[in-house]
PDB file of C-alpha atoms in Angstrom:
ATOM      1  CA  MET X 832     -93.337-159.377  65.424  1.00 42.00           C
ATOM      2  CA  SER X 833     -89.498-160.069  64.193  1.00 49.00           C
ATOM      3  CA  ASP X 834     -88.473-158.795  60.875  1.00 61.00           C
ATOM      4  CA  ALA X 835     -90.785-160.276  58.139  1.00 68.00           C
ATOM      5  CA  THR X 836     -87.931-161.088  55.864  1.00 80.00           C
ATOM      6  CA  GLU X 837     -86.202-163.515  58.318  1.00 90.00           C
ATOM      7  CA  PRO X 838     -86.933-167.289  57.620  1.00 95.00           C
ATOM      8  CA  TRP X 839     -88.957-169.741  59.791  1.00 97.00           C
ATOM      9  CA  LEU X 840     -87.773-173.217  60.653  1.00 98.00           C
ATOM     10  CA  ILE X 841     -90.828-175.525  61.049  1.00 98.00           C
ATOM     11  CA  VAL X 842     -89.831-178.765  62.535  1.00 98.00           C
ATOM     12  CA  GLY X 843     -91.852-181.969  62.965  1.00 98.00           C
ATOM     13  CA  LEU X 844     -90.594-184.227  65.643  1.00 97.00           C
ATOM     14  CA  GLY X 845     -90.612-187.922  65.184  1.00 97.00           C
ATOM     15  CA  ASN X 846     -88.625-191.189  64.478  1.00 97.00           C
ATOM     16  CA  PRO X 847     -87.384-191.991  61.024  1.00 96.00           C
ATOM     17  CA  GLY X 848     -88.384-195.193  59.253  1.00 95.00           C
ATOM     18  CA  PRO X 849     -91.317-196.728  57.828  1.00 95.00           C
ATOM     19  CA  GLU X 850     -92.188-198.723  60.986  1.00 96.00           C
ATOM     20  CA  TYR X 851     -92.619-195.578  62.992  1.00 96.00           C
ATOM     21  CA  ALA X 852     -94.345-193.690  60.310  1.00 96.00           C
ATOM     22  CA  ALA X 853     -98.187-193.905  61.822  1.00 96.00           C
ATOM     23  CA  ASN X 854     -97.059-193.781  65.469  1.00 97.00           C
ATOM     24  CA  ARG X 855     -98.541-191.273  67.730  1.00 97.00           C
ATOM     25  CA  HIS X 856     -95.073-190.028  68.493  1.00 96.00           C
ATOM     26  CA  ASN X 857     -94.782-189.171  64.735  1.00 97.00           C
ATOM     27  CA  VAL X 858     -97.594-186.734  64.398  1.00 98.00           C
ATOM     28  CA  GLY X 859     -95.103-183.744  63.986  1.00 98.00           C
ATOM     29  CA  PHE X 860     -93.823-185.544  60.936  1.00 98.00           C
ATOM     30  CA  MET X 861     -97.301-185.909  59.518  1.00 98.00           C
ATOM     31  CA  VAL X 862     -98.045-182.237  60.033  1.00 98.00           C
ATOM     32  CA  VAL X 863     -94.956-181.143  58.109  1.00 98.00           C
ATOM     33  CA  ASP X 864     -95.610-183.551  55.398  1.00 98.00           C
ATOM     34  CA  LEU X 865     -98.971-181.984  54.982  1.00 98.00           C
ATOM     35  CA  LEU X 866     -97.382-178.373  54.972  1.00 98.00           C
ATOM     36  CA  ALA X 867     -94.745-179.578  52.388  1.00 98.00           C
ATOM     37  CA  GLU X 868     -97.709-180.845  50.118  1.00 97.00           C
ATOM     38  CA  ARG X 869     -99.362-177.539  50.373  1.00 96.00           C
ATOM     39  CA  ILE X 870     -96.328-175.520  49.258  1.00 95.00           C
ATOM     40  CA  GLY X 871     -95.566-178.194  46.548  1.00 95.00           C
ATOM     41  CA  GLY X 872     -92.242-179.296  47.954  1.00 95.00           C
ATOM     42  CA  LYS X 873     -90.446-182.532  48.207  1.00 96.00           C
ATOM     43  CA  PHE X 874     -88.235-183.496  51.127  1.00 97.00           C
ATOM     44  CA  LYS X 875     -84.684-183.956  50.409  1.00 96.00           C
ATOM     45  CA  ARG X 876     -81.523-184.631  52.531  1.00 95.00           C
ATOM     46  CA  ALA X 877     -80.285-181.537  54.246  1.00 92.00           C
ATOM     47  CA  GLN X 878     -76.644-180.351  53.472  1.00 84.00           C
ATOM     48  CA  LYS X 879     -75.514-179.591  57.012  1.00 84.00           C
ATOM     49  CA  ALA X 880     -77.612-181.576  59.255  1.00 92.00           C
ATOM     50  CA  GLN X 881     -79.140-185.132  59.817  1.00 95.00           C
ATOM     51  CA  ALA X 882     -82.500-184.195  58.538  1.00 97.00           C
ATOM     52  CA  GLN X 883     -84.802-183.994  55.507  1.00 97.00           C
ATOM     53  CA  VAL X 884     -85.795-180.357  54.485  1.00 98.00           C
ATOM     54  CA  VAL X 885     -88.159-178.557  52.069  1.00 97.00           C
ATOM     55  CA  GLU X 886     -87.477-174.950  51.364  1.00 96.00           C
ATOM     56  CA  GLY X 887     -90.336-172.723  50.059  1.00 95.00           C
ATOM     57  CA  ARG X 888     -92.739-169.967  50.858  1.00 94.00           C
ATOM     58  CA  MET X 889     -95.819-169.970  52.921  1.00 92.00           C
ATOM     59  CA  GLY X 890     -98.829-167.631  53.116  1.00 84.00           C
ATOM     60  CA  PRO X 891    -100.691-165.129  50.815  1.00 80.00           C
ATOM     61  CA  PRO X 892     -98.557-162.945  48.396  1.00 82.00           C
ATOM     62  CA  GLY X 893     -97.494-159.793  49.970  1.00 80.00           C
ATOM     63  CA  PRO X 894     -96.194-158.880  53.440  1.00 77.00           C
ATOM     64  CA  GLU X 895     -97.580-162.072  54.919  1.00 76.00           C
ATOM     65  CA  ASN X 896     -95.615-164.430  52.649  1.00 87.00           C
ATOM     66  CA  ARG X 897     -92.778-166.098  54.722  1.00 90.00           C
ATOM     67  CA  ARG X 898     -89.874-167.995  53.714  1.00 94.00           C
ATOM     68  CA  VAL X 899     -89.982-171.383  55.422  1.00 97.00           C
ATOM     69  CA  ILE X 900     -87.793-174.429  55.799  1.00 98.00           C
ATOM     70  CA  LEU X 901     -89.674-177.534  56.753  1.00 98.00           C
ATOM     71  CA  ALA X 902     -87.709-180.240  58.545  1.00 98.00           C
ATOM     72  CA  LYS X 903     -87.965-183.792  59.828  1.00 98.00           C
ATOM     73  CA  PRO X 904     -84.833-184.668  61.968  1.00 97.00           C
ATOM     74  CA  MET X 905     -83.646-188.183  60.955  1.00 97.00           C
ATOM     75  CA  SER X 906     -81.850-188.808  64.141  1.00 94.00           C
ATOM     76  CA  TYR X 907     -84.620-190.301  66.229  1.00 92.00           C
ATOM     77  CA  MET X 908     -86.588-188.245  68.710  1.00 95.00           C
ATOM     78  CA  ASN X 909     -84.335-188.176  71.714  1.00 95.00           C
ATOM     79  CA  LEU X 910     -81.430-186.737  69.595  1.00 96.00           C
ATOM     80  CA  SER X 911     -83.621-184.095  67.791  1.00 97.00           C
ATOM     81  CA  GLY X 912     -81.610-181.153  69.201  1.00 97.00           C
ATOM     82  CA  GLY X 913     -78.560-181.528  67.097  1.00 97.00           C
ATOM     83  CA  PRO X 914     -80.212-181.454  63.712  1.00 97.00           C
ATOM     84  CA  VAL X 915     -82.743-178.734  64.741  1.00 97.00           C
ATOM     85  CA  THR X 916     -79.635-176.511  65.925  1.00 97.00           C
ATOM     86  CA  ALA X 917     -77.646-177.291  62.845  1.00 97.00           C
ATOM     87  CA  LEU X 918     -80.524-176.297  60.611  1.00 97.00           C
ATOM     88  CA  ARG X 919     -81.218-173.048  62.604  1.00 97.00           C
ATOM     89  CA  ASP X 920     -77.540-172.049  62.321  1.00 96.00           C
ATOM     90  CA  PHE X 921     -77.258-172.967  58.710  1.00 96.00           C
ATOM     91  CA  TYR X 922     -80.235-171.133  57.470  1.00 96.00           C
ATOM     92  CA  LYS X 923     -79.708-168.265  60.180  1.00 96.00           C
ATOM     93  CA  VAL X 924     -83.014-168.627  61.521  1.00 97.00           C
ATOM     94  CA  PRO X 925     -83.654-166.653  64.865  1.00 96.00           C
ATOM     95  CA  THR X 926     -84.647-169.017  67.623  1.00 96.00           C
ATOM     96  CA  ASP X 927     -87.947-167.413  67.991  1.00 95.00           C
ATOM     97  CA  HIS X 928     -88.686-168.419  64.399  1.00 97.00           C
ATOM     98  CA  VAL X 929     -88.152-172.046  65.053  1.00 98.00           C
ATOM     99  CA  VAL X 930     -91.558-174.000  65.551  1.00 98.00           C
ATOM    100  CA  ALA X 931     -91.370-177.603  66.866  1.00 98.00           C
ATOM    101  CA  ILE X 932     -94.618-179.716  66.226  1.00 98.00           C
ATOM    102  CA  HIS X 933     -94.811-182.522  68.638  1.00 97.00           C
ATOM    103  CA  ASP X 934     -97.190-185.116  70.418  1.00 97.00           C
ATOM    104  CA  GLU X 935     -98.446-184.121  73.884  1.00 96.00           C
ATOM    105  CA  LEU X 936     -99.541-186.655  76.337  1.00 95.00           C
ATOM    106  CA  ASP X 937    -101.105-184.162  78.931  1.00 93.00           C
ATOM    107  CA  ILE X 938    -103.849-182.893  76.594  1.00 95.00           C
ATOM    108  CA  ASP X 939    -106.615-184.737  75.013  1.00 96.00           C
ATOM    109  CA  TYR X 940    -106.537-186.343  71.676  1.00 97.00           C
ATOM    110  CA  GLY X 941    -106.783-183.817  68.781  1.00 93.00           C
ATOM    111  CA  THR X 942    -106.407-180.851  71.148  1.00 97.00           C
ATOM    112  CA  LEU X 943    -103.896-178.185  69.948  1.00 98.00           C
ATOM    113  CA  ARG X 944    -101.973-175.683  72.054  1.00 97.00           C
ATOM    114  CA  LEU X 945     -99.625-173.090  70.666  1.00 98.00           C
ATOM    115  CA  LYS X 946     -96.967-171.459  72.880  1.00 97.00           C
ATOM    116  CA  LEU X 947     -93.601-169.755  72.916  1.00 97.00           C
ATOM    117  CA  GLY X 948     -90.866-171.274  75.348  1.00 97.00           C
ATOM    118  CA  GLY X 949     -91.705-173.120  78.377  1.00 94.00           C
ATOM    119  CA  GLY X 950     -90.480-176.538  79.769  1.00 93.00           C
ATOM    120  CA  ASP X 951     -90.369-179.756  77.986  1.00 92.00           C
ATOM    121  CA  ASN X 952     -92.923-181.684  80.113  1.00 89.00           C
ATOM    122  CA  GLY X 953     -90.918-185.106  79.962  1.00 90.00           C
ATOM    123  CA  HIS X 954     -90.900-185.067  76.159  1.00 94.00           C
ATOM    124  CA  ASN X 955     -87.411-186.450  75.017  1.00 94.00           C
ATOM    125  CA  GLY X 956     -87.551-184.581  71.585  1.00 96.00           C
ATOM    126  CA  LEU X 957     -88.324-181.209  73.136  1.00 96.00           C
ATOM    127  CA  LYS X 958     -85.803-182.108  76.034  1.00 97.00           C
ATOM    128  CA  SER X 959     -83.016-182.628  73.316  1.00 97.00           C
ATOM    129  CA  VAL X 960     -83.958-179.372  71.385  1.00 97.00           C
ATOM    130  CA  THR X 961     -84.184-177.219  74.460  1.00 97.00           C
ATOM    131  CA  LYS X 962     -80.715-178.684  75.826  1.00 97.00           C
ATOM    132  CA  SER X 963     -79.316-177.857  72.384  1.00 96.00           C
ATOM    133  CA  MET X 964     -80.583-174.367  71.712  1.00 96.00           C
ATOM    134  CA  GLY X 965     -82.514-172.903  74.712  1.00 96.00           C
ATOM    135  CA  ALA X 966     -86.228-172.984  75.224  1.00 96.00           C
ATOM    136  CA  ASP X 967     -87.124-169.672  73.361  1.00 97.00           C
ATOM    137  CA  TYR X 968     -88.844-171.472  70.314  1.00 98.00           C
ATOM    138  CA  HIS X 969     -92.449-171.956  69.425  1.00 98.00           C
ATOM    139  CA  ARG X 970     -94.316-175.164  70.066  1.00 98.00           C
ATOM    140  CA  ILE X 971     -97.364-176.715  68.566  1.00 98.00           C
ATOM    141  CA  ARG X 972     -98.571-179.237  70.959  1.00 97.00           C
ATOM    142  CA  PHE X 973    -100.881-181.955  69.290  1.00 98.00           C
ATOM    143  CA  GLY X 974    -102.782-183.747  72.099  1.00 97.00           C
ATOM    144  CA  ILE X 975    -102.670-187.684  71.982  1.00 97.00           C
ATOM    145  CA  GLY X 976    -104.138-188.251  75.563  1.00 95.00           C
ATOM    146  CA  ARG X 977    -102.819-190.673  78.249  1.00 94.00           C
ATOM    147  CA  PRO X 978    -102.256-194.267  77.635  1.00 94.00           C
ATOM    148  CA  PRO X 979    -105.107-196.470  78.796  1.00 90.00           C
ATOM    149  CA  GLY X 980    -105.006-198.693  81.854  1.00 91.00           C
ATOM    150  CA  ARG X 981    -101.443-199.562  82.761  1.00 92.00           C
ATOM    151  CA  MET X 982     -99.914-199.338  79.357  1.00 92.00           C
ATOM    152  CA  GLN X 983     -96.384-197.872  79.462  1.00 94.00           C
ATOM    153  CA  VAL X 984     -95.829-194.374  77.904  1.00 93.00           C
ATOM    154  CA  ALA X 985     -93.086-195.345  75.712  1.00 92.00           C
ATOM    155  CA  ASP X 986     -95.256-198.307  74.394  1.00 95.00           C
ATOM    156  CA  PHE X 987     -98.308-195.975  73.834  1.00 96.00           C
ATOM    157  CA  VAL X 988     -96.379-193.214  71.986  1.00 95.00           C
ATOM    158  CA  LEU X 989     -94.653-195.929  69.727  1.00 96.00           C
ATOM    159  CA  LYS X 990     -98.081-197.395  68.709  1.00 96.00           C
ATOM    160  CA  ASP X 991    -100.196-196.305  65.725  1.00 97.00           C
ATOM    161  CA  PHE X 992    -103.172-194.306  66.311  1.00 97.00           C
ATOM    162  CA  SER X 993    -106.308-196.497  67.030  1.00 95.00           C
ATOM    163  CA  SER X 994    -109.030-197.194  64.336  1.00 96.00           C
ATOM    164  CA  THR X 995    -111.297-194.684  66.107  1.00 95.00           C
ATOM    165  CA  GLU X 996    -108.503-191.930  66.377  1.00 96.00           C
ATOM    166  CA  ARG X 997    -107.572-192.404  62.705  1.00 96.00           C
ATOM    167  CA  LYS X 998    -111.078-191.308  61.626  1.00 97.00           C
ATOM    168  CA  GLU X 999    -110.402-187.811  62.908  1.00 97.00           C
ATOM    169  CA  LEU X1000    -106.791-187.751  62.234  1.00 98.00           C
ATOM    170  CA  GLY X1001    -106.764-186.351  58.765  1.00 97.00           C
ATOM    171  CA  TYR X1002    -108.976-183.415  60.038  1.00 97.00           C
ATOM    172  CA  LEU X1003    -106.821-182.800  62.965  1.00 98.00           C
ATOM    173  CA  VAL X1004    -103.483-182.804  61.132  1.00 98.00           C
ATOM    174  CA  ASP X1005    -104.985-180.489  58.612  1.00 98.00           C
ATOM    175  CA  ARG X1006    -106.011-178.096  61.413  1.00 98.00           C
ATOM    176  CA  ALA X1007    -102.438-178.364  63.029  1.00 98.00           C
ATOM    177  CA  ALA X1008    -101.027-177.398  59.584  1.00 98.00           C
ATOM    178  CA  ASP X1009    -103.520-174.461  59.367  1.00 97.00           C
ATOM    179  CA  SER X1010    -102.455-173.419  62.984  1.00 98.00           C
ATOM    180  CA  VAL X1011     -98.751-173.126  61.719  1.00 97.00           C
ATOM    181  CA  GLU X1012     -99.815-170.963  58.679  1.00 95.00           C
ATOM    182  CA  CYS X1013    -101.777-168.679  61.138  1.00 95.00           C
ATOM    183  CA  LEU X1014     -98.892-168.414  63.540  1.00 96.00           C
ATOM    184  CA  LEU X1015     -96.559-167.330  60.596  1.00 94.00           C
ATOM    185  CA  ALA X1016     -99.011-164.807  59.089  1.00 91.00           C
ATOM    186  CA  GLU X1017    -100.789-163.316  61.924  1.00 92.00           C
ATOM    187  CA  GLY X1018     -98.534-163.979  64.979  1.00 94.00           C
ATOM    188  CA  LEU X1019     -98.823-166.165  68.162  1.00 96.00           C
ATOM    189  CA  GLU X1020    -101.749-164.344  69.961  1.00 97.00           C
ATOM    190  CA  ARG X1021    -104.085-164.608  66.918  1.00 97.00           C
ATOM    191  CA  ALA X1022    -102.995-168.301  66.456  1.00 97.00           C
ATOM    192  CA  GLN X1023    -103.628-169.159  70.150  1.00 97.00           C
ATOM    193  CA  SER X1024    -107.165-167.520  70.096  1.00 98.00           C
ATOM    194  CA  ALA X1025    -108.047-169.278  66.889  1.00 97.00           C
ATOM    195  CA  TYR X1026    -106.595-172.769  67.603  1.00 97.00           C
ATOM    196  CA  ASN X1027    -105.923-173.372  71.263  1.00 95.00           C
ATOM    197  CA  SER X1028    -108.914-175.371  72.661  1.00 78.00           C
TER     198      SER X1028
END
């Protein structure tokens, strides 16, 4: 584990604007919105980056309590790297203390996978972040499944969750937020064994 005093930057990937708010591609925003609610913070415009941020602390009192910056890049998904890197540098966050929460086509709806480093798997947000600051950051992959029939991937990720999916969405976003708290308090291996399905 790194120094417990170093801050963590928790980034939800998504697109800004009300028309995208409920899209599958914006599940990262949904998770950081819930985390902000949990720590009693309100998003405000970042000083040095095109992003909205909440600063606070997460975890129980004592050695597991972590300083966190929750962030939503306001640059559109495929340009996420610039704001994420600017926030990392401004807050002096080690790259392995950056966590990107994003939608993932290649795993079933609602399945979570936590990992450190790796490829972008064709995800434009991850591609931009990795190009900007390297690949050695944590990812929380939130499964959205593959598009049905012949629907294009771009159309699928920019559609809202279906009514069937929405029945479970609150629970799944809650679970993803729990996985972030577990990662920060107990480390990657513990979080993987508890939340990877």
